[in-house]
Amino acid sequence: MADDKDGREKQAADEDRRQRERDVEAELERGDEAEPPIDPDEVDEFEAALEPLTFPATGREIVAAVGERELESSTRVYAVADLLPDADMEAFDTPATVRERVRRPAVAAAMKRVVEAAATLENEEFGRSQHEAFERTFRALSDVDELDDEEGVRAIADWVADRIAEKETVPGSRDVRRQAAKYCRKHGYEVRDDEWLGV
């Protein structure tokens, strides 16, 4: 590959893509967190249904293709359209990244709410690192055993959407982590400084 600006940018983009794929694989292999609420076999079938799509694909493209498909957890049934943003702001690199998102419905629904709220803003950037920090915050909040994961995640997603509507900008990831930590403390869970939520 030529050592010019385009070549370096392509190399950097390829490395970013490979790193995200490694992160997804590592997350899939992690055994230290609770079982996801969606049956793994059902998620496998869903991932297979994504194969005809060309990736990277936006949330809008995925919802248009498979949005009516349903995924069942032990407590309820989710339409894919309830878990993925109907927006062009977020693109998924591979079927595995979509699979990882829908495995945790509370987190997926929260990210959908945030991305769709951010998509209403003109000229607003919602960069990948900020996006990943929001998702990591929702996952950390969901992993707190003492809390109802859906209620806490939903409360913080509501807070983010309200902030976006009020201030017409996406709040910083530290603000979201700080708000999640406040929620935890309010509900009797002490957040340590060495935890992700311990800003």
Tab-separated table of C-alpha atoms in Angstrom:
chain	number	residue	atom	x	y	z
A	1	MET	CA	0.000	0.000	0.000
A	2	ALA	CA	1.329	3.426	-0.886
A	3	ASP	CA	2.532	5.607	1.957
A	4	ASP	CA	0.230	8.525	1.292
A	5	LYS	CA	-2.583	10.122	3.248
A	6	ASP	CA	-5.290	7.863	1.758
A	7	GLY	CA	-3.214	4.750	2.432
A	8	ARG	CA	-2.576	5.746	6.042
A	9	GLU	CA	-6.254	6.583	6.585
A	10	LYS	CA	-7.329	3.230	5.141
A	11	GLN	CA	-4.773	1.439	7.309
A	12	ALA	CA	-6.051	3.267	10.408
A	13	ALA	CA	-9.688	2.524	9.522
A	14	ASP	CA	-8.849	-1.153	8.945
A	15	GLU	CA	-7.071	-1.348	12.293
A	16	ASP	CA	-10.062	0.303	14.038
A	17	ARG	CA	-12.413	-2.204	12.414
A	18	ARG	CA	-10.199	-5.150	13.424
A	19	GLN	CA	-9.978	-3.836	16.993
A	20	ARG	CA	-13.763	-3.535	17.226
A	21	GLU	CA	-14.121	-7.094	15.914
A	22	ARG	CA	-11.611	-8.319	18.532
A	23	ASP	CA	-13.534	-6.445	21.235
A	24	VAL	CA	-16.798	-8.066	20.169
A	25	GLU	CA	-15.192	-11.523	20.147
A	26	ALA	CA	-13.673	-10.942	23.591
A	27	GLU	CA	-17.023	-9.837	24.936
A	28	LEU	CA	-18.744	-12.888	23.489
A	29	GLU	CA	-16.189	-15.146	25.156
A	30	ARG	CA	-16.319	-13.458	28.555
A	31	GLY	CA	-17.838	-15.684	31.141
A	32	ASP	CA	-17.772	-13.362	34.140
A	33	GLU	CA	-21.106	-11.667	33.548
A	34	ALA	CA	-24.638	-12.922	33.901
A	35	GLU	CA	-26.202	-14.843	31.041
A	36	PRO	CA	-27.838	-12.511	28.574
A	37	PRO	CA	-31.626	-12.538	28.627
A	38	ILE	CA	-31.984	-13.498	24.936
A	39	ASP	CA	-31.543	-17.207	24.156
A	40	PRO	CA	-28.173	-17.688	22.374
A	41	ASP	CA	-29.709	-20.028	19.761
A	42	GLU	CA	-32.258	-17.376	18.893
A	43	VAL	CA	-29.511	-14.777	18.592
A	44	ASP	CA	-27.604	-17.158	16.271
A	45	GLU	CA	-30.665	-17.406	14.014
A	46	PHE	CA	-31.021	-13.634	14.069
A	47	GLU	CA	-27.367	-13.186	13.100
A	48	ALA	CA	-27.868	-15.579	10.179
A	49	ALA	CA	-30.824	-13.450	9.017
A	50	LEU	CA	-28.424	-10.487	8.792
A	51	GLU	CA	-26.099	-12.214	6.314
A	52	PRO	CA	-27.842	-10.863	3.160
A	53	LEU	CA	-27.149	-7.275	4.297
A	54	THR	CA	-23.998	-5.479	3.218
A	55	PHE	CA	-21.887	-4.399	6.197
A	56	PRO	CA	-21.182	-1.880	7.529
A	57	ALA	CA	-24.931	-1.259	7.741
A	58	THR	CA	-26.754	1.557	9.509
A	59	GLY	CA	-29.335	0.939	12.177
A	60	ARG	CA	-31.961	2.224	9.739
A	61	GLU	CA	-30.944	-0.375	7.111
A	62	ILE	CA	-31.035	-3.214	9.631
A	63	VAL	CA	-34.411	-2.147	11.030
A	64	ALA	CA	-35.806	-1.921	7.483
A	65	ALA	CA	-34.567	-5.446	6.712
A	66	VAL	CA	-35.317	-7.358	9.935
A	67	GLY	CA	-37.057	-4.876	12.262
A	68	GLU	CA	-40.220	-6.957	12.577
A	69	ARG	CA	-38.310	-10.076	13.612
A	70	GLU	CA	-38.875	-10.968	17.270
A	71	LEU	CA	-36.383	-12.083	19.898
A	72	GLU	CA	-37.649	-13.741	23.056
A	73	SER	CA	-36.162	-13.458	26.520
A	74	SER	CA	-37.278	-15.284	29.630
A	75	THR	CA	-39.543	-12.363	30.542
A	76	ARG	CA	-40.789	-10.827	27.277
A	77	VAL	CA	-40.630	-10.641	23.496
A	78	TYR	CA	-38.730	-7.835	21.754
A	79	ALA	CA	-39.076	-6.703	18.157
A	80	VAL	CA	-35.675	-5.942	16.635
A	81	ALA	CA	-37.033	-2.464	15.845
A	82	ASP	CA	-37.335	-1.920	19.634
A	83	LEU	CA	-33.638	-2.676	20.123
A	84	LEU	CA	-31.855	-0.962	17.224
A	85	PRO	CA	-31.989	2.723	16.268
A	86	ASP	CA	-33.956	3.646	13.177
A	87	ALA	CA	-31.272	6.188	12.302
A	88	ASP	CA	-28.314	6.582	9.989
A	89	MET	CA	-26.127	7.977	12.782
A	90	GLU	CA	-25.011	4.533	13.950
A	91	ALA	CA	-23.449	1.924	11.689
A	92	PHE	CA	-22.696	-1.671	12.614
A	93	ASP	CA	-19.515	-3.147	11.105
A	94	THR	CA	-20.483	-6.827	11.149
A	95	PRO	CA	-23.427	-9.076	12.004
A	96	ALA	CA	-21.519	-9.979	15.193
A	97	THR	CA	-21.691	-6.365	16.420
A	98	VAL	CA	-25.458	-6.357	15.877
A	99	ARG	CA	-25.690	-9.698	17.657
A	100	GLU	CA	-23.751	-8.344	20.620
A	101	ARG	CA	-26.068	-5.347	20.860
A	102	VAL	CA	-29.329	-7.328	20.922
A	103	ARG	CA	-28.052	-9.893	23.450
A	104	ARG	CA	-28.754	-7.366	26.206
A	105	PRO	CA	-32.163	-5.861	25.480
A	106	ALA	CA	-32.115	-3.231	28.248
A	107	VAL	CA	-28.798	-1.852	26.986
A	108	ALA	CA	-29.908	-2.088	23.350
A	109	ALA	CA	-33.159	-0.204	24.026
A	110	ALA	CA	-31.247	2.496	25.920
A	111	MET	CA	-28.729	2.941	23.104
A	112	LYS	CA	-31.595	3.098	20.598
A	113	ARG	CA	-33.201	5.899	22.624
A	114	VAL	CA	-29.946	7.857	22.897
A	115	VAL	CA	-28.934	7.462	19.236
A	116	GLU	CA	-32.384	8.429	17.966
A	117	ALA	CA	-32.419	11.484	20.266
A	118	ALA	CA	-28.933	12.513	19.088
A	119	ALA	CA	-29.988	12.028	15.454
A	120	THR	CA	-32.586	14.800	15.872
A	121	LEU	CA	-29.837	17.369	16.402
A	122	GLU	CA	-28.414	19.209	13.433
A	123	ASN	CA	-24.651	18.980	12.963
A	124	GLU	CA	-24.194	17.016	16.182
A	125	GLU	CA	-21.366	14.521	16.337
A	126	PHE	CA	-21.843	11.381	18.385
A	127	GLY	CA	-18.405	9.886	17.935
A	128	ARG	CA	-17.507	6.229	18.267
A	129	SER	CA	-15.576	6.637	21.529
A	130	GLN	CA	-18.435	8.588	23.118
A	131	HIS	CA	-20.901	6.012	21.812
A	132	GLU	CA	-18.820	3.141	23.245
A	133	ALA	CA	-18.546	4.925	26.605
A	134	PHE	CA	-22.339	5.339	26.775
A	135	GLU	CA	-22.848	1.661	25.964
A	136	ARG	CA	-20.243	0.607	28.526
A	137	THR	CA	-21.994	2.765	31.137
A	138	PHE	CA	-25.350	1.137	30.388
A	139	ARG	CA	-23.746	-2.311	30.626
A	140	ALA	CA	-22.071	-1.483	33.938
A	141	LEU	CA	-25.369	-0.218	35.300
A	142	SER	CA	-27.134	-3.346	34.054
A	143	ASP	CA	-24.500	-5.552	35.736
A	144	VAL	CA	-25.141	-4.111	39.209
A	145	ASP	CA	-26.816	-7.095	40.875
A	146	GLU	CA	-28.568	-5.015	43.512
A	147	LEU	CA	-30.506	-3.019	40.911
A	148	ASP	CA	-33.261	-3.868	38.470
A	149	ASP	CA	-31.164	-3.564	35.315
A	150	GLU	CA	-33.984	-2.412	33.068
A	151	GLU	CA	-35.197	0.278	35.439
A	152	GLY	CA	-31.766	1.810	36.026
A	153	VAL	CA	-30.694	1.669	32.403
A	154	ARG	CA	-34.029	3.122	31.301
A	155	ALA	CA	-33.751	5.949	33.867
A	156	ILE	CA	-30.301	6.981	32.614
A	157	ALA	CA	-31.386	6.719	28.962
A	158	ASP	CA	-34.337	8.983	29.807
A	159	TRP	CA	-31.964	11.423	31.498
A	160	VAL	CA	-29.703	11.495	28.418
A	161	ALA	CA	-32.656	11.981	26.041
A	162	ASP	CA	-34.006	14.791	28.244
A	163	ARG	CA	-30.584	16.490	28.311
A	164	ILE	CA	-30.342	16.246	24.522
A	165	ALA	CA	-33.804	17.815	24.167
A	166	GLU	CA	-33.109	20.579	26.716
A	167	LYS	CA	-29.546	21.538	25.821
A	168	GLU	CA	-29.553	20.480	22.150
A	169	THR	CA	-26.261	18.668	22.595
A	170	VAL	CA	-25.228	15.161	23.589
A	171	PRO	CA	-23.957	15.102	27.192
A	172	GLY	CA	-20.393	14.012	27.798
A	173	SER	CA	-19.695	10.415	28.728
A	174	ARG	CA	-18.390	11.464	32.154
A	175	ASP	CA	-21.689	13.232	32.838
A	176	VAL	CA	-23.563	10.047	31.942
A	177	ARG	CA	-21.296	7.947	34.184
A	178	ARG	CA	-21.714	10.462	37.005
A	179	GLN	CA	-25.508	10.346	36.639
A	180	ALA	CA	-25.463	6.526	36.607
A	181	ALA	CA	-23.346	6.523	39.789
A	182	LYS	CA	-25.831	8.908	41.455
A	183	TYR	CA	-28.651	6.560	40.484
A	184	CYS	CA	-26.791	3.590	41.999
A	185	ARG	CA	-26.076	5.414	45.252
A	186	LYS	CA	-29.669	6.619	45.490
A	187	HIS	CA	-30.779	2.989	45.274
A	188	GLY	CA	-28.370	1.692	47.914
A	189	TYR	CA	-25.451	0.501	45.797
A	190	GLU	CA	-22.145	2.162	46.619
A	191	VAL	CA	-19.967	2.741	43.577
A	192	ARG	CA	-16.233	2.362	44.193
A	193	ASP	CA	-13.710	4.714	42.584
A	194	ASP	CA	-12.045	1.844	40.723
A	195	GLU	CA	-15.283	0.879	38.949
A	196	TRP	CA	-16.294	2.229	35.536
A	197	LEU	CA	-19.151	4.194	37.108
A	198	GLY	CA	-16.851	5.641	39.777
A	199	VAL	CA	-15.978	8.902	38.053
